[in-house]
Amino acid sequence: MSLKPIICPSLLSSDFAFLARDSNYMLECGADWLHIDVMDNHFVPNLTLGAPIVKSLRKHTKGHFDCHLMVTNPETMIEDFKNAGANSITFHIEATESRGITQKVITQIKEAGMMVALCVKPKTPIEEVFPYVDQLDFVLIMTVEPGFGGQSFMKDMMTKVKTLRSKYPNLNIQVDGGLDPSTIDFASEAGANVIVAGSALFKPNQDPKETIKLFKDSINKHSPNW
Ligand SMILES: O=C(CO)[C@@H](O)[C@H](O)COP(=O)(O)O
Ligand SMILES: [Fe+2]
């Protein structure tokens, strides 16, 4: 099976006053999913948006909402995000594993009818997700410390991507943080096919259509060698 590139603009870098306009513009430029960073100012030191704003946005776009929950208690938000129109929910294994509820939250998301993914922060070994991978739609490997856009890509995270890719050739692997035209080849060569990018796509004087194409070309070029 060959995996297709999935490009996910991070709305964290959009103009929050014009979320719908910016979301639809990215879809017109060839984006596949809309990446929505949910931060609770507890799991990460930043506060962004929650289900009510996602619900409002849903009235103005048909895009796939790829919700990245950087929150301490993801289990309390699943129903609200489902009702808001979320399509996939990614939660951090660091938020659930120590409480023994990772499996419960995966099941909760699947039963709500959404795609489900687990995410690992840079210091978390990728092996921690192995027991759950067979039930997941994708795995997110952070390539920055979660909390903010515009940080530098952590190239050493590619070891994790390679490990996961060699064990799971058919898995969608997402990377998030610092992806741009100068770093995409490291990610696609290592085996990532789902790319989150905020600043690289929303920066002024950039052509997001061109950048999205460049990302897809890079993945299509490297995926036959995975
Ligand atoms: O989850 C996060 C940050 O925690 C990301 O989704 C960022 O929003 C990506 O932004 P760039 O690094 O591409 O600017
Ligand atoms: Fe994210």
PDB file of N, CA, C and O in Angstrom, residues 169-226:
ATOM      1  N   PRO A 169       4.940  -0.230   8.126  1.00  0.00           N
ATOM      2  CA  PRO A 169       5.062   0.353   6.774  1.00  0.00           C
ATOM      3  C   PRO A 169       3.783   1.013   6.264  1.00  0.00           C
ATOM      4  O   PRO A 169       3.855   1.883   5.410  1.00  0.00           O
ATOM      5  N   ASN A 170       2.609   0.622   6.804  1.00  0.00           N
ATOM      6  CA  ASN A 170       1.344   1.173   6.286  1.00  0.00           C
ATOM      7  C   ASN A 170       0.712   2.229   7.181  1.00  0.00           C
ATOM      8  O   ASN A 170      -0.430   2.625   6.961  1.00  0.00           O
ATOM      9  N   LEU A 171       1.443   2.658   8.193  1.00  0.00           N
ATOM     10  CA  LEU A 171       0.879   3.612   9.160  1.00  0.00           C
ATOM     11  C   LEU A 171       1.034   5.054   8.678  1.00  0.00           C
ATOM     12  O   LEU A 171       2.088   5.433   8.159  1.00  0.00           O
ATOM     13  N   ASN A 172      -0.005   5.850   8.845  1.00  0.00           N
ATOM     14  CA  ASN A 172       0.143   7.288   8.611  1.00  0.00           C
ATOM     15  C   ASN A 172       0.926   7.889   9.775  1.00  0.00           C
ATOM     16  O   ASN A 172       0.519   7.772  10.940  1.00  0.00           O
ATOM     17  N   ILE A 173       2.060   8.512   9.459  1.00  0.00           N
ATOM     18  CA  ILE A 173       2.909   9.118  10.492  1.00  0.00           C
ATOM     19  C   ILE A 173       2.918  10.627  10.282  1.00  0.00           C
ATOM     20  O   ILE A 173       3.315  11.124   9.222  1.00  0.00           O
ATOM     21  N   GLN A 174       2.471  11.345  11.313  1.00  0.00           N
ATOM     22  CA  GLN A 174       2.385  12.804  11.252  1.00  0.00           C
ATOM     23  C   GLN A 174       3.539  13.426  12.043  1.00  0.00           C
ATOM     24  O   GLN A 174       3.932  12.904  13.091  1.00  0.00           O
ATOM     25  N   VAL A 175       4.079  14.512  11.514  1.00  0.00           N
ATOM     26  CA  VAL A 175       5.096  15.276  12.238  1.00  0.00           C
ATOM     27  C   VAL A 175       4.602  16.715  12.373  1.00  0.00           C
ATOM     28  O   VAL A 175       3.876  17.214  11.505  1.00  0.00           O
ATOM     29  N   ASP A 176       5.010  17.370  13.457  1.00  0.00           N
ATOM     30  CA  ASP A 176       4.431  18.676  13.780  1.00  0.00           C
ATOM     31  C   ASP A 176       5.468  19.537  14.491  1.00  0.00           C
ATOM     32  O   ASP A 176       5.915  19.184  15.580  1.00  0.00           O
ATOM     33  N   GLY A 177       5.820  20.645  13.831  1.00  0.00           N
ATOM     34  CA  GLY A 177       6.730  21.605  14.442  1.00  0.00           C
ATOM     35  C   GLY A 177       7.955  21.866  13.595  1.00  0.00           C
ATOM     36  O   GLY A 177       8.755  20.965  13.334  1.00  0.00           O
ATOM     37  N   GLY A 178       8.045  23.098  13.094  1.00  0.00           N
ATOM     38  CA  GLY A 178       9.252  23.492  12.351  1.00  0.00           C
ATOM     39  C   GLY A 178       9.354  22.929  10.951  1.00  0.00           C
ATOM     40  O   GLY A 178      10.442  22.960  10.353  1.00  0.00           O
ATOM     41  N   LEU A 179       8.244  22.430  10.401  1.00  0.00           N
ATOM     42  CA  LEU A 179       8.301  21.899   9.014  1.00  0.00           C
ATOM     43  C   LEU A 179       8.219  23.060   8.032  1.00  0.00           C
ATOM     44  O   LEU A 179       7.325  23.901   8.120  1.00  0.00           O
ATOM     45  N   ASP A 180       9.151  23.094   7.115  1.00  0.00           N
ATOM     46  CA  ASP A 180       9.186  24.143   6.086  1.00  0.00           C
ATOM     47  C   ASP A 180       9.994  23.603   4.901  1.00  0.00           C
ATOM     48  O   ASP A 180      10.457  22.449   4.935  1.00  0.00           O
ATOM     49  N   PRO A 181      10.166  24.375   3.845  1.00  0.00           N
ATOM     50  CA  PRO A 181      10.877  23.836   2.678  1.00  0.00           C
ATOM     51  C   PRO A 181      12.308  23.370   2.981  1.00  0.00           C
ATOM     52  O   PRO A 181      12.827  22.508   2.268  1.00  0.00           O
ATOM     53  N   SER A 182      12.909  23.873   4.062  1.00  0.00           N
ATOM     54  CA  SER A 182      14.283  23.452   4.354  1.00  0.00           C
ATOM     55  C   SER A 182      14.345  22.194   5.230  1.00  0.00           C
ATOM     56  O   SER A 182      15.404  21.590   5.387  1.00  0.00           O
ATOM     57  N   THR A 183      13.225  21.790   5.831  1.00  0.00           N
ATOM     58  CA  THR A 183      13.245  20.620   6.726  1.00  0.00           C
ATOM     59  C   THR A 183      12.404  19.447   6.209  1.00  0.00           C
ATOM     60  O   THR A 183      12.532  18.330   6.719  1.00  0.00           O
ATOM     61  N   ILE A 184      11.537  19.704   5.238  1.00  0.00           N
ATOM     62  CA  ILE A 184      10.603  18.667   4.788  1.00  0.00           C
ATOM     63  C   ILE A 184      11.320  17.382   4.340  1.00  0.00           C
ATOM     64  O   ILE A 184      10.859  16.272   4.621  1.00  0.00           O
ATOM     65  N   ASP A 185      12.466  17.525   3.667  1.00  0.00           N
ATOM     66  CA  ASP A 185      13.136  16.320   3.155  1.00  0.00           C
ATOM     67  C   ASP A 185      13.615  15.394   4.279  1.00  0.00           C
ATOM     68  O   ASP A 185      13.599  14.176   4.115  1.00  0.00           O
ATOM     69  N   PHE A 186      14.014  15.976   5.418  1.00  0.00           N
ATOM     70  CA  PHE A 186      14.427  15.128   6.548  1.00  0.00           C
ATOM     71  C   PHE A 186      13.237  14.279   7.009  1.00  0.00           C
ATOM     72  O   PHE A 186      13.378  13.088   7.291  1.00  0.00           O
ATOM     73  N   ALA A 187      12.060  14.928   7.062  1.00  0.00           N
ATOM     74  CA  ALA A 187      10.863  14.232   7.551  1.00  0.00           C
ATOM     75  C   ALA A 187      10.380  13.190   6.549  1.00  0.00           C
ATOM     76  O   ALA A 187      10.063  12.054   6.921  1.00  0.00           O
ATOM     77  N   SER A 188      10.338  13.559   5.272  1.00  0.00           N
ATOM     78  CA  SER A 188       9.785  12.610   4.298  1.00  0.00           C
ATOM     79  C   SER A 188      10.770  11.472   4.037  1.00  0.00           C
ATOM     80  O   SER A 188      10.362  10.329   3.842  1.00  0.00           O
ATOM     81  N   GLU A 189      12.038  11.759   4.102  1.00  0.00           N
ATOM     82  CA  GLU A 189      13.034  10.691   3.935  1.00  0.00           C
ATOM     83  C   GLU A 189      12.939   9.678   5.089  1.00  0.00           C
ATOM     84  O   GLU A 189      13.066   8.468   4.886  1.00  0.00           O
ATOM     85  N   ALA A 190      12.682  10.192   6.285  1.00  0.00           N
ATOM     86  CA  ALA A 190      12.594   9.306   7.461  1.00  0.00           C
ATOM     87  C   ALA A 190      11.329   8.459   7.447  1.00  0.00           C
ATOM     88  O   ALA A 190      11.268   7.406   8.081  1.00  0.00           O
ATOM     89  N   GLY A 191      10.273   8.931   6.739  1.00  0.00           N
ATOM     90  CA  GLY A 191       9.064   8.116   6.663  1.00  0.00           C
ATOM     91  C   GLY A 191       7.772   8.810   7.048  1.00  0.00           C
ATOM     92  O   GLY A 191       6.734   8.157   7.177  1.00  0.00           O
ATOM     93  N   ALA A 192       7.815  10.129   7.226  1.00  0.00           N
ATOM     94  CA  ALA A 192       6.569  10.842   7.571  1.00  0.00           C
ATOM     95  C   ALA A 192       5.785  11.175   6.305  1.00  0.00           C
ATOM     96  O   ALA A 192       6.370  11.581   5.298  1.00  0.00           O
ATOM     97  N   ASN A 193       4.446  10.985   6.373  1.00  0.00           N
ATOM     98  CA  ASN A 193       3.621  11.353   5.209  1.00  0.00           C
ATOM     99  C   ASN A 193       2.508  12.331   5.558  1.00  0.00           C
ATOM    100  O   ASN A 193       1.789  12.781   4.680  1.00  0.00           O
ATOM    101  N   VAL A 194       2.376  12.670   6.842  1.00  0.00           N
ATOM    102  CA  VAL A 194       1.341  13.627   7.263  1.00  0.00           C
ATOM    103  C   VAL A 194       2.072  14.821   7.899  1.00  0.00           C
ATOM    104  O   VAL A 194       2.745  14.666   8.920  1.00  0.00           O
ATOM    105  N   ILE A 195       1.955  15.963   7.230  1.00  0.00           N
ATOM    106  CA  ILE A 195       2.805  17.102   7.588  1.00  0.00           C
ATOM    107  C   ILE A 195       1.972  18.251   8.134  1.00  0.00           C
ATOM    108  O   ILE A 195       1.071  18.754   7.457  1.00  0.00           O
ATOM    109  N   VAL A 196       2.297  18.670   9.358  1.00  0.00           N
ATOM    110  CA  VAL A 196       1.673  19.873   9.925  1.00  0.00           C
ATOM    111  C   VAL A 196       2.635  21.034   9.706  1.00  0.00           C
ATOM    112  O   VAL A 196       3.837  20.909   9.938  1.00  0.00           O
ATOM    113  N   ALA A 197       2.097  22.159   9.258  1.00  0.00           N
ATOM    114  CA  ALA A 197       2.947  23.348   9.109  1.00  0.00           C
ATOM    115  C   ALA A 197       2.119  24.592   9.381  1.00  0.00           C
ATOM    116  O   ALA A 197       1.044  24.772   8.807  1.00  0.00           O
ATOM    117  N   GLY A 198       2.627  25.425  10.268  1.00  0.00           N
ATOM    118  CA  GLY A 198       1.962  26.673  10.610  1.00  0.00           C
ATOM    119  C   GLY A 198       2.657  27.842   9.974  1.00  0.00           C
ATOM    120  O   GLY A 198       2.237  28.357   8.929  1.00  0.00           O
ATOM    121  N   SER A 199       3.768  28.250  10.570  1.00  0.00           N
ATOM    122  CA  SER A 199       4.429  29.466  10.063  1.00  0.00           C
ATOM    123  C   SER A 199       4.848  29.357   8.601  1.00  0.00           C
ATOM    124  O   SER A 199       4.774  30.345   7.861  1.00  0.00           O
ATOM    125  N   ALA A 200       5.253  28.168   8.158  1.00  0.00           N
ATOM    126  CA  ALA A 200       5.709  28.039   6.764  1.00  0.00           C
ATOM    127  C   ALA A 200       4.589  28.335   5.771  1.00  0.00           C
ATOM    128  O   ALA A 200       4.862  28.749   4.640  1.00  0.00           O
ATOM    129  N   LEU A 201       3.331  28.113   6.190  1.00  0.00           N
ATOM    130  CA  LEU A 201       2.217  28.317   5.252  1.00  0.00           C
ATOM    131  C   LEU A 201       1.528  29.666   5.439  1.00  0.00           C
ATOM    132  O   LEU A 201       0.939  30.194   4.498  1.00  0.00           O
ATOM    133  N   PHE A 202       1.596  30.215   6.641  1.00  0.00           N
ATOM    134  CA  PHE A 202       0.867  31.463   6.900  1.00  0.00           C
ATOM    135  C   PHE A 202       1.762  32.699   6.899  1.00  0.00           C
ATOM    136  O   PHE A 202       1.264  33.811   7.011  1.00  0.00           O
ATOM    137  N   LYS A 203       3.076  32.494   6.802  1.00  0.00           N
ATOM    138  CA  LYS A 203       4.003  33.642   6.788  1.00  0.00           C
ATOM    139  C   LYS A 203       3.636  34.586   5.645  1.00  0.00           C
ATOM    140  O   LYS A 203       3.329  34.123   4.541  1.00  0.00           O
ATOM    141  N   PRO A 204       3.697  35.908   5.887  1.00  0.00           N
ATOM    142  CA  PRO A 204       3.402  36.826   4.784  1.00  0.00           C
ATOM    143  C   PRO A 204       4.415  36.674   3.644  1.00  0.00           C
ATOM    144  O   PRO A 204       5.543  36.213   3.873  1.00  0.00           O
ATOM    145  N   ASN A 205       4.015  37.035   2.463  1.00  0.00           N
ATOM    146  CA  ASN A 205       4.862  36.978   1.270  1.00  0.00           C
ATOM    147  C   ASN A 205       5.333  35.576   0.899  1.00  0.00           C
ATOM    148  O   ASN A 205       6.407  35.398   0.349  1.00  0.00           O
ATOM    149  N   GLN A 206       4.525  34.564   1.290  1.00  0.00           N
ATOM    150  CA  GLN A 206       4.828  33.193   0.888  1.00  0.00           C
ATOM    151  C   GLN A 206       3.692  32.729  -0.004  1.00  0.00           C
ATOM    152  O   GLN A 206       2.582  33.256   0.086  1.00  0.00           O
ATOM    153  N   ASP A 207       3.949  31.735  -0.827  1.00  0.00           N
ATOM    154  CA  ASP A 207       2.883  31.170  -1.640  1.00  0.00           C
ATOM    155  C   ASP A 207       2.543  29.790  -1.076  1.00  0.00           C
ATOM    156  O   ASP A 207       3.244  28.811  -1.363  1.00  0.00           O
ATOM    157  N   PRO A 208       1.495  29.697  -0.258  1.00  0.00           N
ATOM    158  CA  PRO A 208       1.183  28.407   0.378  1.00  0.00           C
ATOM    159  C   PRO A 208       0.913  27.305  -0.642  1.00  0.00           C
ATOM    160  O   PRO A 208       1.237  26.138  -0.389  1.00  0.00           O
ATOM    161  N   LYS A 209       0.365  27.676  -1.800  1.00  0.00           N
ATOM    162  CA  LYS A 209       0.077  26.660  -2.807  1.00  0.00           C
ATOM    163  C   LYS A 209       1.376  25.989  -3.256  1.00  0.00           C
ATOM    164  O   LYS A 209       1.470  24.755  -3.366  1.00  0.00           O
ATOM    165  N   GLU A 210       2.379  26.814  -3.462  1.00  0.00           N
ATOM    166  CA  GLU A 210       3.693  26.304  -3.884  1.00  0.00           C
ATOM    167  C   GLU A 210       4.319  25.432  -2.777  1.00  0.00           C
ATOM    168  O   GLU A 210       4.889  24.375  -3.050  1.00  0.00           O
ATOM    169  N   THR A 211       4.209  25.916  -1.538  1.00  0.00           N
ATOM    170  CA  THR A 211       4.819  25.182  -0.424  1.00  0.00           C
ATOM    171  C   THR A 211       4.110  23.839  -0.207  1.00  0.00           C
ATOM    172  O   THR A 211       4.765  22.817   0.034  1.00  0.00           O
ATOM    173  N   ILE A 212       2.787  23.830  -0.329  1.00  0.00           N
ATOM    174  CA  ILE A 212       2.046  22.569  -0.168  1.00  0.00           C
ATOM    175  C   ILE A 212       2.471  21.587  -1.264  1.00  0.00           C
ATOM    176  O   ILE A 212       2.697  20.402  -1.010  1.00  0.00           O
ATOM    177  N   LYS A 213       2.630  22.077  -2.473  1.00  0.00           N
ATOM    178  CA  LYS A 213       3.058  21.217  -3.580  1.00  0.00           C
ATOM    179  C   LYS A 213       4.461  20.668  -3.319  1.00  0.00           C
ATOM    180  O   LYS A 213       4.745  19.485  -3.527  1.00  0.00           O
ATOM    181  N   LEU A 214       5.325  21.551  -2.842  1.00  0.00           N
ATOM    182  CA  LEU A 214       6.701  21.129  -2.524  1.00  0.00           C
ATOM    183  C   LEU A 214       6.703  20.014  -1.453  1.00  0.00           C
ATOM    184  O   LEU A 214       7.436  19.026  -1.562  1.00  0.00           O
ATOM    185  N   PHE A 215       5.870  20.181  -0.422  1.00  0.00           N
ATOM    186  CA  PHE A 215       5.761  19.146   0.620  1.00  0.00           C
ATOM    187  C   PHE A 215       5.305  17.814   0.002  1.00  0.00           C
ATOM    188  O   PHE A 215       5.867  16.753   0.276  1.00  0.00           O
ATOM    189  N   LYS A 216       4.270  17.893  -0.837  1.00  0.00           N
ATOM    190  CA  LYS A 216       3.727  16.649  -1.425  1.00  0.00           C
ATOM    191  C   LYS A 216       4.759  15.993  -2.344  1.00  0.00           C
ATOM    192  O   LYS A 216       4.923  14.764  -2.328  1.00  0.00           O
ATOM    193  N   ASP A 217       5.443  16.807  -3.136  1.00  0.00           N
ATOM    194  CA  ASP A 217       6.467  16.257  -4.037  1.00  0.00           C
ATOM    195  C   ASP A 217       7.556  15.545  -3.239  1.00  0.00           C
ATOM    196  O   ASP A 217       8.046  14.484  -3.635  1.00  0.00           O
ATOM    197  N   SER A 218       7.939  16.134  -2.120  1.00  0.00           N
ATOM    198  CA  SER A 218       9.000  15.537  -1.304  1.00  0.00           C
ATOM    199  C   SER A 218       8.564  14.164  -0.773  1.00  0.00           C
ATOM    200  O   SER A 218       9.329  13.191  -0.814  1.00  0.00           O
ATOM    201  N   ILE A 219       7.322  14.074  -0.304  1.00  0.00           N
ATOM    202  CA  ILE A 219       6.831  12.792   0.221  1.00  0.00           C
ATOM    203  C   ILE A 219       6.724  11.763  -0.913  1.00  0.00           C
ATOM    204  O   ILE A 219       7.158  10.611  -0.769  1.00  0.00           O
ATOM    205  N   ASN A 220       6.177  12.193  -2.042  1.00  0.00           N
ATOM    206  CA  ASN A 220       6.041  11.242  -3.167  1.00  0.00           C
ATOM    207  C   ASN A 220       7.393  10.757  -3.667  1.00  0.00           C
ATOM    208  O   ASN A 220       7.535   9.634  -4.123  1.00  0.00           O
ATOM    209  N   LYS A 221       8.401  11.629  -3.552  1.00  0.00           N
ATOM    210  CA  LYS A 221       9.741  11.255  -3.996  1.00  0.00           C
ATOM    211  C   LYS A 221      10.360  10.208  -3.045  1.00  0.00           C
ATOM    212  O   LYS A 221      11.012   9.260  -3.484  1.00  0.00           O
ATOM    213  N   HIS A 222      10.149  10.396  -1.745  1.00  0.00           N
ATOM    214  CA  HIS A 222      10.840   9.523  -0.790  1.00  0.00           C
ATOM    215  C   HIS A 222      10.058   8.272  -0.401  1.00  0.00           C
ATOM    216  O   HIS A 222      10.661   7.269   0.002  1.00  0.00           O
ATOM    217  N   SER A 223       8.729   8.317  -0.528  1.00  0.00           N
ATOM    218  CA  SER A 223       7.937   7.175  -0.004  1.00  0.00           C
ATOM    219  C   SER A 223       8.254   5.822  -0.663  1.00  0.00           C
ATOM    220  O   SER A 223       8.182   4.792   0.028  1.00  0.00           O
ATOM    221  N   PRO A 224       8.631   5.774  -1.943  1.00  0.00           N
ATOM    222  CA  PRO A 224       8.969   4.447  -2.485  1.00  0.00           C
ATOM    223  C   PRO A 224      10.164   3.799  -1.795  1.00  0.00           C
ATOM    224  O   PRO A 224      10.338   2.572  -1.862  1.00  0.00           O
ATOM    225  N   ASN A 225      10.984   4.567  -1.113  1.00  0.00           N
ATOM    226  CA  ASN A 225      12.170   3.992  -0.433  1.00  0.00           C
ATOM    227  C   ASN A 225      11.926   3.615   1.031  1.00  0.00           C
ATOM    228  O   ASN A 225      12.844   3.176   1.715  1.00  0.00           O
ATOM    229  N   TRP A 226      10.719   3.846   1.531  1.00  0.00           N
ATOM    230  CA  TRP A 226      10.488   3.523   2.945  1.00  0.00           C
ATOM    231  C   TRP A 226      10.497   2.019   3.184  1.00  0.00           C
ATOM    232  O   TRP A 226      10.087   1.247   2.346  1.00  0.00           O
TER     233      TRP A 226
END
